Short mmCIF file of C-alpha atoms and ligand atoms in Angstrom, two decimals:
data_model
loop_
_atom_site.label_atom_id
_atom_site.label_comp_id
_atom_site.label_asym_id
_atom_site.label_seq_id
_atom_site.Cartn_x
_atom_site.Cartn_y
_atom_site.Cartn_z
CA MET A 1 180.37 94.08 79.39
CA LYS A 2 179.91 90.37 78.72
CA LEU A 3 177.32 89.53 76.06
CA LEU A 4 176.15 85.96 75.51
CA ILE A 5 174.29 85.21 72.25
CA ALA A 6 171.93 82.26 71.66
CA GLY A 7 171.22 81.26 68.05
CA GLY A 8 174.27 83.30 67.06
CA ARG A 9 175.26 81.48 63.90
CA GLY A 10 172.15 82.36 61.90
CA LEU A 11 171.65 85.23 59.49
CA LEU A 12 171.30 88.03 62.01
CA GLY A 13 174.00 86.72 64.33
CA ASN A 14 176.55 86.37 61.53
CA ASN A 15 175.92 89.89 60.31
CA ILE A 16 175.91 91.77 63.63
CA LEU A 17 178.62 89.80 65.41
CA PRO A 18 181.55 91.89 64.08
CA ILE A 19 179.86 95.08 65.38
CA LEU A 20 178.98 93.63 68.78
CA ASN A 21 182.43 92.06 69.09
CA ASN A 22 184.02 95.49 68.81
CA HIS A 23 182.17 96.76 71.84
CA PHE A 24 181.39 93.84 74.09
CA ASP A 25 183.12 90.74 75.34
CA THR A 26 180.92 88.53 73.15
CA ILE A 27 180.32 84.78 73.28
CA SER A 28 178.20 83.50 70.42
CA LEU A 29 176.66 80.03 70.67
CA ASP A 30 174.16 78.10 68.57
CA ILE A 31 172.00 75.02 68.93
CA GLU A 32 174.95 72.57 68.84
CA GLU A 33 176.32 74.08 72.06
CA TRP A 34 173.11 75.39 73.57
CA ASP A 35 169.57 74.36 72.71
CA ILE A 36 167.41 77.08 74.30
CA THR A 37 164.59 74.61 74.93
CA ASP A 38 166.86 72.70 77.35
CA ARG A 39 166.62 74.43 80.73
CA ASP A 40 169.49 72.48 82.34
CA ALA A 41 171.79 73.20 79.41
CA GLY A 42 170.85 76.90 79.69
CA LYS A 43 171.62 76.89 83.41
CA SER A 44 175.06 75.41 82.95
CA ILE A 45 175.89 77.70 79.99
CA ILE A 46 174.93 80.74 82.04
CA GLU A 47 176.90 79.51 85.05
CA GLN A 48 179.88 78.89 82.80
CA TYR A 49 179.89 82.32 81.10
CA ARG A 50 178.13 84.57 83.65
CA PRO A 51 177.07 87.20 81.07
CA ASP A 52 175.79 90.69 81.90
CA VAL A 53 173.47 90.67 78.88
CA LEU A 54 171.90 87.83 76.92
CA LEU A 55 170.86 88.30 73.30
CA ASN A 56 168.39 85.67 72.14
CA LEU A 57 168.47 85.21 68.35
CA ALA A 58 167.50 81.54 68.49
CA ALA A 59 164.26 80.78 66.67
CA MET A 60 162.57 78.48 64.22
CA THR A 61 162.44 80.91 61.29
CA ASP A 62 161.22 78.71 58.43
CA VAL A 63 157.87 80.49 58.07
CA ASP A 64 156.17 77.85 55.89
CA GLY A 65 157.89 75.03 57.80
CA CYS A 66 156.32 76.32 61.03
CA GLU A 67 152.85 75.57 59.56
CA ASP A 68 153.78 71.87 59.30
CA ARG A 69 155.78 71.70 62.53
CA ARG A 70 153.64 73.75 64.86
CA GLU A 71 154.81 71.90 67.99
CA LEU A 72 158.46 72.50 67.27
CA ALA A 73 157.80 76.15 66.41
CA GLN A 74 155.98 76.54 69.71
CA LYS A 75 158.73 74.76 71.60
CA VAL A 76 161.51 76.98 70.26
CA ASN A 77 159.82 80.34 69.64
CA GLU A 78 157.58 80.34 72.70
CA GLU A 79 158.81 77.88 75.35
CA GLY A 80 162.51 78.37 74.55
CA ALA A 81 162.11 82.15 74.71
CA GLY A 82 160.37 81.74 78.07
CA ILE A 83 163.11 79.49 79.47
CA VAL A 84 165.79 81.99 78.46
CA ALA A 85 163.81 84.82 80.08
CA GLU A 86 163.32 82.86 83.31
CA LEU A 87 167.01 82.01 83.53
CA CYS A 88 167.92 85.65 82.92
CA ARG A 89 165.63 86.74 85.72
CA GLU A 90 167.03 84.08 88.06
CA TYR A 91 170.64 85.09 87.36
CA LYS A 92 169.89 88.84 87.13
CA ILE A 93 170.98 89.09 83.51
CA ARG A 94 169.65 91.74 81.16
CA LEU A 95 167.73 90.24 78.24
CA VAL A 96 167.48 91.28 74.60
CA HIS A 97 164.97 89.30 72.56
CA ILE A 98 164.40 89.54 68.79
CA SER A 99 160.95 89.37 67.22
CA THR A 100 159.26 90.00 63.91
CA ASP A 101 156.75 92.00 61.84
CA TYR A 102 154.82 88.75 61.36
CA VAL A 103 153.19 89.39 64.76
CA PHE A 104 150.97 91.86 62.84
CA ASP A 105 148.09 90.99 60.51
CA GLY A 106 149.09 93.55 57.85
CA GLU A 107 145.70 95.20 57.68
CA LYS A 108 147.01 98.68 58.52
CA THR A 109 147.90 101.11 55.75
CA SER A 110 150.28 103.30 57.75
CA PRO A 111 153.49 102.24 59.53
CA TYR A 112 153.15 99.98 62.57
CA THR A 113 154.25 101.47 65.87
CA GLU A 114 155.28 99.55 68.97
CA ASP A 115 151.85 100.37 70.46
CA ASP A 116 149.86 98.72 67.67
CA VAL A 117 148.07 95.56 68.69
CA PRO A 118 149.54 92.38 67.18
CA ASN A 119 147.30 89.87 65.47
CA PRO A 120 149.45 87.22 63.76
CA LYS A 121 148.13 85.18 60.84
CA SER A 122 150.76 82.43 60.67
CA VAL A 123 152.08 79.81 63.09
CA TYR A 124 155.47 81.53 62.95
CA GLY A 125 153.89 84.88 63.87
CA MET A 126 151.72 83.34 66.57
CA THR A 127 154.60 81.51 68.22
CA LYS A 128 156.85 84.59 68.01
CA LEU A 129 154.11 86.69 69.64
CA SER A 130 153.66 84.08 72.39
CA GLY A 131 157.44 84.22 72.78
CA GLU A 132 157.29 87.98 73.31
CA LYS A 133 154.53 87.51 75.87
CA ARG A 134 156.52 84.88 77.78
CA VAL A 135 159.57 87.14 77.77
CA ILE A 136 157.54 90.03 79.20
CA GLU A 137 155.89 87.76 81.76
CA LYS A 138 159.09 86.06 82.95
CA HIS A 139 161.63 88.90 82.85
CA PRO A 140 161.23 92.19 84.76
CA SER A 141 162.74 94.48 82.09
CA PRO A 142 163.44 92.91 78.70
CA LEU A 143 164.39 94.73 75.50
CA ILE A 144 162.43 93.34 72.54
CA MET A 145 163.50 94.36 69.08
CA ARG A 146 161.25 93.56 66.12
CA ALA A 147 162.92 93.30 62.72
CA GLN A 148 161.72 92.34 59.21
CA TRP A 149 162.72 91.28 55.68
CA LEU A 150 166.35 90.61 56.63
CA TYR A 151 169.10 89.73 54.19
CA GLY A 152 172.84 89.63 54.64
CA ASN A 153 176.04 87.72 54.24
CA GLY A 154 176.06 83.94 54.63
CA GLY A 155 173.51 81.46 53.30
CA GLU A 156 170.66 81.91 50.85
CA ASN A 157 168.31 84.89 51.13
CA PHE A 158 165.73 86.57 48.88
CA ILE A 159 168.44 88.34 46.87
CA THR A 160 170.62 85.29 46.20
CA LYS A 161 167.46 83.33 45.34
CA VAL A 162 166.02 85.74 42.76
CA VAL A 163 169.45 86.28 41.20
CA ARG A 164 169.96 82.52 40.91
CA ILE A 165 166.51 82.05 39.31
CA ALA A 166 167.11 85.01 36.97
CA LYS A 167 170.40 83.51 35.77
CA GLU A 168 168.90 80.01 35.38
CA ARG A 169 165.61 80.95 33.69
CA GLY A 170 165.75 84.60 32.62
CA VAL A 171 162.23 85.07 34.00
CA VAL A 172 161.31 85.73 37.63
CA GLU A 173 157.83 86.05 39.18
CA VAL A 174 157.61 87.92 42.47
CA VAL A 175 154.65 88.93 44.65
CA ASP A 176 153.56 92.54 44.37
CA ASP A 177 150.97 92.57 47.16
CA GLN A 178 153.16 92.47 50.27
CA ARG A 179 154.78 95.73 51.36
CA GLY A 180 157.57 96.06 53.91
CA THR A 181 161.17 97.18 54.21
CA PRO A 182 164.12 95.05 53.12
CA THR A 183 166.77 95.41 55.80
CA TYR A 184 170.47 94.66 55.66
CA ALA A 185 170.94 92.57 58.82
CA LYS A 186 174.25 94.25 59.64
CA ASP A 187 172.47 97.65 59.90
CA ILE A 188 170.76 96.40 63.04
CA GLY A 189 174.10 95.99 64.81
CA GLU A 190 174.83 99.63 65.67
CA PRO A 191 171.37 100.62 66.98
CA LEU A 192 171.20 97.38 68.94
CA LYS A 193 174.62 98.07 70.44
CA ARG A 194 173.51 101.57 71.50
CA LEU A 195 170.28 100.32 73.06
CA ILE A 196 172.27 97.75 75.04
CA GLU A 197 174.84 100.34 76.16
CA LYS A 198 172.06 102.66 77.28
CA ALA A 199 170.33 99.78 79.08
CA LYS A 200 167.07 100.49 77.25
CA THR A 201 164.03 98.28 77.79
CA GLY A 202 160.67 97.87 76.05
CA ILE A 203 159.73 97.13 72.45
CA TYR A 204 161.52 98.69 69.46
CA HIS A 205 160.84 98.46 65.73
CA ILE A 206 163.87 98.53 63.42
CA THR A 207 164.35 98.45 59.66
CA ASN A 208 166.19 100.33 56.95
CA SER A 209 164.08 103.31 55.83
CA GLY A 210 161.54 103.48 53.02
CA SER A 211 159.33 100.63 51.81
CA CYS A 212 158.56 98.52 48.77
CA THR A 213 156.88 95.30 47.67
CA TRP A 214 158.93 92.15 47.07
CA PHE A 215 158.37 92.78 43.33
CA GLU A 216 159.81 96.29 43.62
CA PHE A 217 162.68 94.94 45.71
CA ALA A 218 163.51 92.39 43.01
CA GLY A 219 163.33 95.17 40.38
CA GLU A 220 165.85 97.25 42.33
CA ILE A 221 168.17 94.25 42.75
CA PHE A 222 168.19 93.55 38.99
CA SER A 223 168.56 97.23 38.18
CA GLN A 224 171.54 97.70 40.54
CA LEU A 225 173.15 94.52 39.15
CA LYS A 226 172.31 95.59 35.59
CA LEU A 227 170.79 92.16 34.99
CA ASP A 228 168.56 91.82 31.99
CA VAL A 229 165.65 89.81 33.41
CA GLN A 230 161.98 89.47 32.64
CA LEU A 231 160.43 90.36 36.01
CA LYS A 232 156.73 89.59 36.39
CA PRO A 233 154.42 90.59 39.24
CA THR A 234 152.28 87.93 40.87
CA THR A 235 149.95 87.69 43.87
CA SER A 236 150.11 85.89 47.21
CA LEU A 237 146.89 84.11 46.22
CA LYS A 238 148.51 82.67 43.07
CA LEU A 239 151.70 81.75 44.90
CA ASN A 240 149.62 79.94 47.55
CA ARG A 241 152.33 79.50 50.16
CA LYS A 242 151.51 77.56 53.31
CA ALA A 243 151.84 80.52 55.68
CA LYS A 244 149.86 83.72 55.28
CA ARG A 245 152.09 86.82 55.25
CA PRO A 246 151.04 90.36 56.19
CA ALA A 247 150.11 92.45 53.13
CA TYR A 248 151.59 95.49 54.83
CA SER A 249 154.13 95.47 57.63
CA VAL A 250 156.10 98.70 57.30
CA PHE A 251 157.47 99.79 60.68
CA ASP A 252 157.47 103.20 62.28
CA CYS A 253 161.05 103.38 63.58
CA THR A 254 160.81 106.80 65.27
CA LYS A 255 161.37 105.32 68.72
CA VAL A 256 164.65 103.60 67.94
CA GLN A 257 165.85 106.68 66.07
CA ARG A 258 165.01 108.90 69.04
CA GLU A 259 166.67 106.63 71.60
CA THR A 260 169.85 105.88 69.62
CA GLY A 261 170.31 109.04 67.54
CA ILE A 262 170.73 106.79 64.48
CA THR A 263 168.82 107.49 61.29
CA MET A 264 168.69 104.29 59.30
CA ARG A 265 169.81 104.55 55.68
CA THR A 266 167.36 103.74 52.89
CA TRP A 267 166.87 100.13 51.83
CA GLN A 268 168.25 101.05 48.37
CA GLU A 269 171.50 102.41 49.85
CA ALA A 270 171.92 99.37 52.08
CA LEU A 271 171.28 97.08 49.10
CA GLN A 272 173.95 98.90 47.11
CA GLU A 273 176.55 98.20 49.80
CA TYR A 274 175.50 94.55 50.05
CA LEU A 275 175.65 94.01 46.29
CA GLY A 276 178.90 95.91 45.98
N1 LIG B 1 165.28 86.64 58.84
C1 LIG B 1 164.34 87.58 58.93
O1 LIG B 1 163.89 88.14 57.91
C2 LIG B 1 163.79 87.97 60.28
C3 LIG B 1 162.81 88.96 60.29
C4 LIG B 1 162.30 89.37 61.51
C5 LIG B 1 162.74 88.80 62.68
N2 LIG B 1 163.67 87.81 62.65
C6 LIG B 1 164.08 87.23 63.94
O2 LIG B 1 165.46 87.45 64.11
C7 LIG B 1 166.01 86.40 64.91
C8 LIG B 1 167.21 85.80 64.18
O3 LIG B 1 166.74 85.27 62.96
P1 LIG B 1 167.68 84.88 61.74
O4 LIG B 1 167.11 85.53 60.54
O5 LIG B 1 169.11 85.08 62.10
O6 LIG B 1 167.30 83.34 61.65
P2 LIG B 1 168.20 82.08 61.41
O7 LIG B 1 169.20 82.37 60.36
O8 LIG B 1 167.28 80.93 61.23
O9 LIG B 1 168.97 81.95 62.81
C9 LIG B 1 168.38 81.41 63.95
C10 LIG B 1 169.38 80.52 64.60
O10 LIG B 1 168.77 79.89 65.74
C11 LIG B 1 169.13 78.54 65.72
N3 LIG B 1 168.19 77.73 66.50
C12 LIG B 1 167.04 77.13 66.09
N4 LIG B 1 166.48 76.46 67.11
C13 LIG B 1 167.30 76.64 68.19
C14 LIG B 1 167.27 76.19 69.51
N5 LIG B 1 166.30 75.38 69.98
N6 LIG B 1 168.27 76.55 70.36
C15 LIG B 1 169.28 77.35 69.91
N7 LIG B 1 169.37 77.80 68.66
C16 LIG B 1 168.38 77.47 67.80
C17 LIG B 1 169.13 78.17 64.26
O11 LIG B 1 169.80 76.94 64.04
P3 LIG B 1 169.32 76.03 62.79
O12 LIG B 1 169.60 76.84 61.57
O13 LIG B 1 170.16 74.82 62.93
O14 LIG B 1 167.85 75.79 62.99
C18 LIG B 1 169.84 79.39 63.67
O15 LIG B 1 171.24 79.24 63.71
C19 LIG B 1 164.85 85.41 65.13
O16 LIG B 1 164.28 85.67 66.38
C20 LIG B 1 163.86 85.75 64.04
O17 LIG B 1 162.55 85.42 64.42
C21 LIG B 1 164.22 87.39 61.46
#
């Protein structure tokens, strides 16, 4: 099966590519070769590679940056997603699209299921939700997978950032009023592969299991690394970042577990492998 990936050199792409490569004839491209907002470029890429399945990982993911560059966020996360979906329909290609927990407002206190109604609070979340809607409108049977709190190999992430600050300053302040599930990006590879093999469609939530706040996550990182750091809790209000984040975005992942037979390991176990 030929799998074409857009936005493949980002965090998620880098971490799941080895898994997908083992099972599919995979071609991974990024914005230098294929800008998803360019319909003609998309057409010629698809005609060149003729994939069976297209995995769209391309997005503007700088959550605070999206607040300042709303038009660009809309262009990539909404219009680009729509163009990809239209092309897939035209060329009868199966489509897998990736979305986010930021489509929710975070006002729930129990895990979000795929049937919960989204209500994004940030430009990033709004444009990602509009992207989902375009995908559903333009493609007859897309698979949409929502992920959250990803980290992995390649580039800076929450873990590398707090460890760097800890080593530089010895004191780290982290918000303690946002709860979710840190997820090792590579852990998404196997369930995604199975859903593709089984030709599943619809929306799926996926994370490692368990939940914590960013403060608790930082505490676990320092504890596993045996780093002696002064870790202080703070609030989103004090931090005053441009984009509003959901206070609670834990996912109910029963559906993906049922359809793939995979039980995701805990976020602490996944972290241990990453740090090791
Ligand atoms: N990271 C997370 O915690 C997280 C959580 C939930 C969902 N997601 C979703 O997962 C997917 C993958 O995210 P990621 O974490 O791997 O993000 P990422 O590291 O930013 O990767 C996205 C890739 O898309 C590229 N891109 C941007 N605009 C493009 C365009 N117009 N055409 C083609 N490629 C373009 C980016 O290139 P540049 O770097 O040059 O812009 C980057 O290589 C996204 O849909 C994201 O919304 C991520």
